[in-house]
Amino acid sequence: MAPVDPTIATTVAAADSAKKAWDALHTAYANKSQTRIFSLRDRLARLTKDSQPVTEYLQNIRSMADKLSTAGAPVTNSELIVKILSGLGPEFREISAAIRARDSTITYEELYEKLLDHELFLRHEESKKSPSQITAVAATFNKFGNSNNRNNPRPNNNNGNNKQWQYNNRSNS
């Protein structure tokens, strides 16, 4: 049991032969039952990109497709592409439409690259839209003559009337 990974140790610990251990592992991790296949297909159908990066979204889909394949219900490339495109958000609408309009089916690897490029393009466009920082200068009158403003360009000169102008830098961001 020493070389056995702790995550599967409980599955094989009770087996009294290597065959029974492999059978237990097969039942636990490669079960071909319809219940498992339905569950995996349902989970795959519900996956959406949401706010996660494209790489994470595609890895989740690929992982689920691999589990289905192991369970004896492989997902075809066309099914995989349709699933990926249907789970993307509205910011991927244009690229999704272009890929769907192709005469030939795109491979998973090609789609992966195109979606990464599109995500980078979206980030670049978003960075161009971000507003620049605007700074306003406000003058306040302090009739008591005390200043706690380090950026005061004028000394605390009361000139006998206890009045002082202070300049405060304020940021509108």
PDB file of C-alpha atoms in Angstrom:
ATOM      1  CA  MET A   1       0.000   0.000   0.000  1.00  0.00           C
ATOM      2  CA  ALA A   2       3.002   2.359   0.338  1.00  0.00           C
ATOM      3  CA  PRO A   3       3.194   3.303  -3.374  1.00  0.00           C
ATOM      4  CA  VAL A   4      -0.602   3.761  -3.640  1.00  0.00           C
ATOM      5  CA  ASP A   5      -1.846   7.332  -3.853  1.00  0.00           C
ATOM      6  CA  PRO A   6      -3.822   8.294  -0.706  1.00  0.00           C
ATOM      7  CA  THR A   7      -6.853   9.352  -2.778  1.00  0.00           C
ATOM      8  CA  ILE A   8      -7.369   5.775  -4.013  1.00  0.00           C
ATOM      9  CA  ALA A   9      -5.997   3.860  -1.023  1.00  0.00           C
ATOM     10  CA  THR A  10      -9.419   3.341   0.541  1.00  0.00           C
ATOM     11  CA  THR A  11     -10.750   1.954  -2.743  1.00  0.00           C
ATOM     12  CA  VAL A  12      -8.058  -0.740  -3.057  1.00  0.00           C
ATOM     13  CA  ALA A  13      -7.328  -1.419   0.636  1.00  0.00           C
ATOM     14  CA  ALA A  14      -9.980  -4.113   1.019  1.00  0.00           C
ATOM     15  CA  ALA A  15      -9.003  -5.963  -2.185  1.00  0.00           C
ATOM     16  CA  ASP A  16      -7.247  -9.267  -1.593  1.00  0.00           C
ATOM     17  CA  SER A  17      -5.819  -9.472  -5.130  1.00  0.00           C
ATOM     18  CA  ALA A  18      -4.524  -7.133  -7.803  1.00  0.00           C
ATOM     19  CA  LYS A  19      -7.476  -8.033 -10.042  1.00  0.00           C
ATOM     20  CA  LYS A  20      -9.982  -7.090  -7.354  1.00  0.00           C
ATOM     21  CA  ALA A  21      -8.088  -3.829  -6.770  1.00  0.00           C
ATOM     22  CA  TRP A  22      -8.215  -2.998 -10.499  1.00  0.00           C
ATOM     23  CA  ASP A  23     -11.896  -3.939 -10.637  1.00  0.00           C
ATOM     24  CA  ALA A  24     -12.608  -1.654  -7.675  1.00  0.00           C
ATOM     25  CA  LEU A  25     -10.737   1.195  -9.347  1.00  0.00           C
ATOM     26  CA  HIS A  26     -12.587   0.583 -12.595  1.00  0.00           C
ATOM     27  CA  THR A  27     -15.925   0.639 -10.821  1.00  0.00           C
ATOM     28  CA  ALA A  28     -15.041   3.820  -8.941  1.00  0.00           C
ATOM     29  CA  TYR A  29     -13.438   5.805 -11.750  1.00  0.00           C
ATOM     30  CA  ALA A  30     -14.449   4.323 -15.085  1.00  0.00           C
ATOM     31  CA  ASN A  31     -17.975   3.247 -14.310  1.00  0.00           C
ATOM     32  CA  LYS A  32     -19.931   2.881 -17.548  1.00  0.00           C
ATOM     33  CA  SER A  33     -23.330   3.040 -15.875  1.00  0.00           C
ATOM     34  CA  GLN A  34     -25.990   5.183 -17.483  1.00  0.00           C
ATOM     35  CA  THR A  35     -26.407   7.150 -14.263  1.00  0.00           C
ATOM     36  CA  ARG A  36     -22.768   8.253 -14.330  1.00  0.00           C
ATOM     37  CA  ILE A  37     -22.919   9.102 -18.046  1.00  0.00           C
ATOM     38  CA  PHE A  38     -26.142  11.098 -17.597  1.00  0.00           C
ATOM     39  CA  SER A  39     -24.610  12.947 -14.660  1.00  0.00           C
ATOM     40  CA  LEU A  40     -21.449  13.799 -16.595  1.00  0.00           C
ATOM     41  CA  ARG A  41     -23.398  14.920 -19.675  1.00  0.00           C
ATOM     42  CA  ASP A  42     -25.615  17.097 -17.488  1.00  0.00           C
ATOM     43  CA  ARG A  43     -22.606  18.699 -15.827  1.00  0.00           C
ATOM     44  CA  LEU A  44     -21.023  19.305 -19.246  1.00  0.00           C
ATOM     45  CA  ALA A  45     -24.230  20.886 -20.536  1.00  0.00           C
ATOM     46  CA  ARG A  46     -24.341  23.286 -17.574  1.00  0.00           C
ATOM     47  CA  LEU A  47     -20.759  24.541 -17.895  1.00  0.00           C
ATOM     48  CA  THR A  48     -20.502  28.199 -18.932  1.00  0.00           C
ATOM     49  CA  LYS A  49     -17.583  30.564 -19.152  1.00  0.00           C
ATOM     50  CA  ASP A  50     -19.054  33.248 -16.887  1.00  0.00           C
ATOM     51  CA  SER A  51     -16.211  35.395 -15.503  1.00  0.00           C
ATOM     52  CA  GLN A  52     -13.478  32.753 -15.626  1.00  0.00           C
ATOM     53  CA  PRO A  53     -10.641  33.023 -18.138  1.00  0.00           C
ATOM     54  CA  VAL A  54     -10.953  31.151 -21.448  1.00  0.00           C
ATOM     55  CA  THR A  55      -8.173  28.724 -20.485  1.00  0.00           C
ATOM     56  CA  GLU A  56      -9.972  27.683 -17.298  1.00  0.00           C
ATOM     57  CA  TYR A  57     -13.313  27.338 -19.096  1.00  0.00           C
ATOM     58  CA  LEU A  58     -11.797  25.165 -21.829  1.00  0.00           C
ATOM     59  CA  GLN A  59      -9.906  23.044 -19.300  1.00  0.00           C
ATOM     60  CA  ASN A  60     -13.137  22.380 -17.400  1.00  0.00           C
ATOM     61  CA  ILE A  61     -14.901  21.333 -20.594  1.00  0.00           C
ATOM     62  CA  ARG A  62     -11.984  19.159 -21.703  1.00  0.00           C
ATOM     63  CA  SER A  63     -11.854  17.500 -18.287  1.00  0.00           C
ATOM     64  CA  MET A  64     -15.568  16.684 -18.426  1.00  0.00           C
ATOM     65  CA  ALA A  65     -15.230  15.363 -21.992  1.00  0.00           C
ATOM     66  CA  ASP A  66     -12.318  13.157 -20.888  1.00  0.00           C
ATOM     67  CA  LYS A  67     -14.407  11.747 -18.026  1.00  0.00           C
ATOM     68  CA  LEU A  68     -17.198  10.956 -20.467  1.00  0.00           C
ATOM     69  CA  SER A  69     -14.730   9.232 -22.769  1.00  0.00           C
ATOM     70  CA  THR A  70     -13.394   7.164 -19.872  1.00  0.00           C
ATOM     71  CA  ALA A  71     -16.972   6.230 -18.959  1.00  0.00           C
ATOM     72  CA  GLY A  72     -17.527   4.903 -22.484  1.00  0.00           C
ATOM     73  CA  ALA A  73     -19.491   7.851 -23.899  1.00  0.00           C
ATOM     74  CA  PRO A  74     -16.961   9.954 -25.812  1.00  0.00           C
ATOM     75  CA  VAL A  75     -17.883  13.429 -27.004  1.00  0.00           C
ATOM     76  CA  THR A  76     -17.252  14.057 -30.695  1.00  0.00           C
ATOM     77  CA  ASN A  77     -15.215  17.070 -31.805  1.00  0.00           C
ATOM     78  CA  SER A  78     -18.356  18.687 -33.280  1.00  0.00           C
ATOM     79  CA  GLU A  79     -20.282  18.217 -30.022  1.00  0.00           C
ATOM     80  CA  LEU A  80     -17.349  19.655 -28.080  1.00  0.00           C
ATOM     81  CA  ILE A  81     -17.144  22.730 -30.332  1.00  0.00           C
ATOM     82  CA  VAL A  82     -20.896  23.365 -30.118  1.00  0.00           C
ATOM     83  CA  LYS A  83     -20.753  23.062 -26.319  1.00  0.00           C
ATOM     84  CA  ILE A  84     -17.821  25.458 -26.036  1.00  0.00           C
ATOM     85  CA  LEU A  85     -19.428  28.064 -28.302  1.00  0.00           C
ATOM     86  CA  SER A  86     -22.802  27.852 -26.553  1.00  0.00           C
ATOM     87  CA  GLY A  87     -21.216  28.454 -23.139  1.00  0.00           C
ATOM     88  CA  LEU A  88     -19.364  31.612 -24.107  1.00  0.00           C
ATOM     89  CA  GLY A  89     -20.728  34.984 -23.057  1.00  0.00           C
ATOM     90  CA  PRO A  90     -21.995  37.823 -25.265  1.00  0.00           C
ATOM     91  CA  GLU A  91     -18.498  39.294 -25.590  1.00  0.00           C
ATOM     92  CA  PHE A  92     -17.623  36.273 -27.765  1.00  0.00           C
ATOM     93  CA  ARG A  93     -20.716  36.591 -29.989  1.00  0.00           C
ATOM     94  CA  GLU A  94     -18.860  37.752 -33.111  1.00  0.00           C
ATOM     95  CA  ILE A  95     -16.169  35.081 -33.055  1.00  0.00           C
ATOM     96  CA  SER A  96     -18.738  32.419 -32.221  1.00  0.00           C
ATOM     97  CA  ALA A  97     -20.847  33.421 -35.232  1.00  0.00           C
ATOM     98  CA  ALA A  98     -17.785  33.366 -37.506  1.00  0.00           C
ATOM     99  CA  ILE A  99     -16.802  29.886 -36.340  1.00  0.00           C
ATOM    100  CA  ARG A 100     -20.339  28.562 -36.761  1.00  0.00           C
ATOM    101  CA  ALA A 101     -20.469  29.982 -40.304  1.00  0.00           C
ATOM    102  CA  ARG A 102     -17.379  28.043 -41.427  1.00  0.00           C
ATOM    103  CA  ASP A 103     -17.787  25.353 -44.069  1.00  0.00           C
ATOM    104  CA  SER A 104     -15.321  23.057 -42.336  1.00  0.00           C
ATOM    105  CA  THR A 105     -15.335  22.024 -38.687  1.00  0.00           C
ATOM    106  CA  ILE A 106     -12.740  23.709 -36.519  1.00  0.00           C
ATOM    107  CA  THR A 107     -10.579  21.534 -34.285  1.00  0.00           C
ATOM    108  CA  TYR A 108     -10.506  21.947 -30.531  1.00  0.00           C
ATOM    109  CA  GLU A 109      -6.876  23.124 -30.729  1.00  0.00           C
ATOM    110  CA  GLU A 110      -7.690  25.783 -33.369  1.00  0.00           C
ATOM    111  CA  LEU A 111     -10.676  26.974 -31.362  1.00  0.00           C
ATOM    112  CA  TYR A 112      -8.558  27.132 -28.214  1.00  0.00           C
ATOM    113  CA  GLU A 113      -6.046  29.444 -29.944  1.00  0.00           C
ATOM    114  CA  LYS A 114      -8.726  31.644 -31.515  1.00  0.00           C
ATOM    115  CA  LEU A 115     -10.573  32.089 -28.228  1.00  0.00           C
ATOM    116  CA  LEU A 116      -7.346  32.980 -26.400  1.00  0.00           C
ATOM    117  CA  ASP A 117      -6.523  35.549 -29.091  1.00  0.00           C
ATOM    118  CA  HIS A 118     -10.028  36.996 -28.861  1.00  0.00           C
ATOM    119  CA  GLU A 119      -9.795  37.228 -25.075  1.00  0.00           C
ATOM    120  CA  LEU A 120      -6.492  39.126 -25.400  1.00  0.00           C
ATOM    121  CA  PHE A 121      -8.109  41.426 -27.962  1.00  0.00           C
ATOM    122  CA  LEU A 122     -11.014  42.091 -25.563  1.00  0.00           C
ATOM    123  CA  ARG A 123      -8.615  42.920 -22.723  1.00  0.00           C
ATOM    124  CA  HIS A 124      -6.686  45.298 -24.972  1.00  0.00           C
ATOM    125  CA  GLU A 125      -9.886  47.039 -26.059  1.00  0.00           C
ATOM    126  CA  GLU A 126     -11.073  47.285 -22.447  1.00  0.00           C
ATOM    127  CA  SER A 127      -7.794  48.854 -21.376  1.00  0.00           C
ATOM    128  CA  LYS A 128      -8.228  51.565 -24.032  1.00  0.00           C
ATOM    129  CA  LYS A 129     -11.673  52.409 -22.610  1.00  0.00           C
ATOM    130  CA  SER A 130     -10.612  52.891 -18.985  1.00  0.00           C
ATOM    131  CA  PRO A 131     -10.881  56.551 -18.005  1.00  0.00           C
ATOM    132  CA  SER A 132      -7.725  58.433 -17.192  1.00  0.00           C
ATOM    133  CA  GLN A 133      -7.366  59.758 -13.700  1.00  0.00           C
ATOM    134  CA  ILE A 134      -8.724  63.273 -13.317  1.00  0.00           C
ATOM    135  CA  THR A 135      -7.424  65.532 -10.597  1.00  0.00           C
ATOM    136  CA  ALA A 136      -9.300  68.575  -9.366  1.00  0.00           C
ATOM    137  CA  VAL A 137      -7.901  71.363  -7.271  1.00  0.00           C
ATOM    138  CA  ALA A 138     -10.237  72.806  -4.670  1.00  0.00           C
ATOM    139  CA  ALA A 139      -9.625  75.937  -2.661  1.00  0.00           C
ATOM    140  CA  THR A 140     -11.056  76.023   0.834  1.00  0.00           C
ATOM    141  CA  PHE A 141     -11.162  78.910   3.213  1.00  0.00           C
ATOM    142  CA  ASN A 142     -10.107  78.179   6.777  1.00  0.00           C
ATOM    143  CA  LYS A 143     -11.038  81.100   8.981  1.00  0.00           C
ATOM    144  CA  PHE A 144      -9.178  79.714  11.993  1.00  0.00           C
ATOM    145  CA  GLY A 145      -5.808  79.778  10.302  1.00  0.00           C
ATOM    146  CA  ASN A 146      -4.800  76.248  11.242  1.00  0.00           C
ATOM    147  CA  SER A 147      -3.696  73.977   8.492  1.00  0.00           C
ATOM    148  CA  ASN A 148      -3.157  70.244   8.450  1.00  0.00           C
ATOM    149  CA  ASN A 149      -2.572  70.217   4.704  1.00  0.00           C
ATOM    150  CA  ARG A 150       1.018  69.293   3.795  1.00  0.00           C
ATOM    151  CA  ASN A 151       0.515  70.517   0.223  1.00  0.00           C
ATOM    152  CA  ASN A 152      -0.366  74.058   1.244  1.00  0.00           C
ATOM    153  CA  PRO A 153       1.618  76.290  -1.124  1.00  0.00           C
ATOM    154  CA  ARG A 154       1.269  79.340   1.097  1.00  0.00           C
ATOM    155  CA  PRO A 155       2.642  79.688   4.605  1.00  0.00           C
ATOM    156  CA  ASN A 156       0.328  80.082   7.563  1.00  0.00           C
ATOM    157  CA  ASN A 157       0.466  83.871   7.516  1.00  0.00           C
ATOM    158  CA  ASN A 158      -2.323  85.303   9.619  1.00  0.00           C
ATOM    159  CA  ASN A 159      -1.569  88.948   8.746  1.00  0.00           C
ATOM    160  CA  GLY A 160      -3.519  89.928  11.854  1.00  0.00           C
ATOM    161  CA  ASN A 161      -6.899  88.711  10.626  1.00  0.00           C
ATOM    162  CA  ASN A 162      -6.695  84.910  11.334  1.00  0.00           C
ATOM    163  CA  LYS A 163      -7.672  84.003   7.760  1.00  0.00           C
ATOM    164  CA  GLN A 164      -5.898  81.570   5.500  1.00  0.00           C
ATOM    165  CA  TRP A 165      -6.494  80.012   2.081  1.00  0.00           C
ATOM    166  CA  GLN A 166      -5.680  76.319   1.734  1.00  0.00           C
ATOM    167  CA  TYR A 167      -5.313  74.368  -1.449  1.00  0.00           C
ATOM    168  CA  ASN A 168      -6.350  70.735  -1.286  1.00  0.00           C
ATOM    169  CA  ASN A 169      -5.641  68.275  -4.045  1.00  0.00           C
ATOM    170  CA  ARG A 170      -8.485  65.868  -4.511  1.00  0.00           C
ATOM    171  CA  SER A 171      -8.733  62.941  -6.922  1.00  0.00           C
ATOM    172  CA  ASN A 172     -11.998  62.052  -8.647  1.00  0.00           C
ATOM    173  CA  SER A 173     -11.163  58.396  -9.227  1.00  0.00           C
TER     174      SER A 173
END
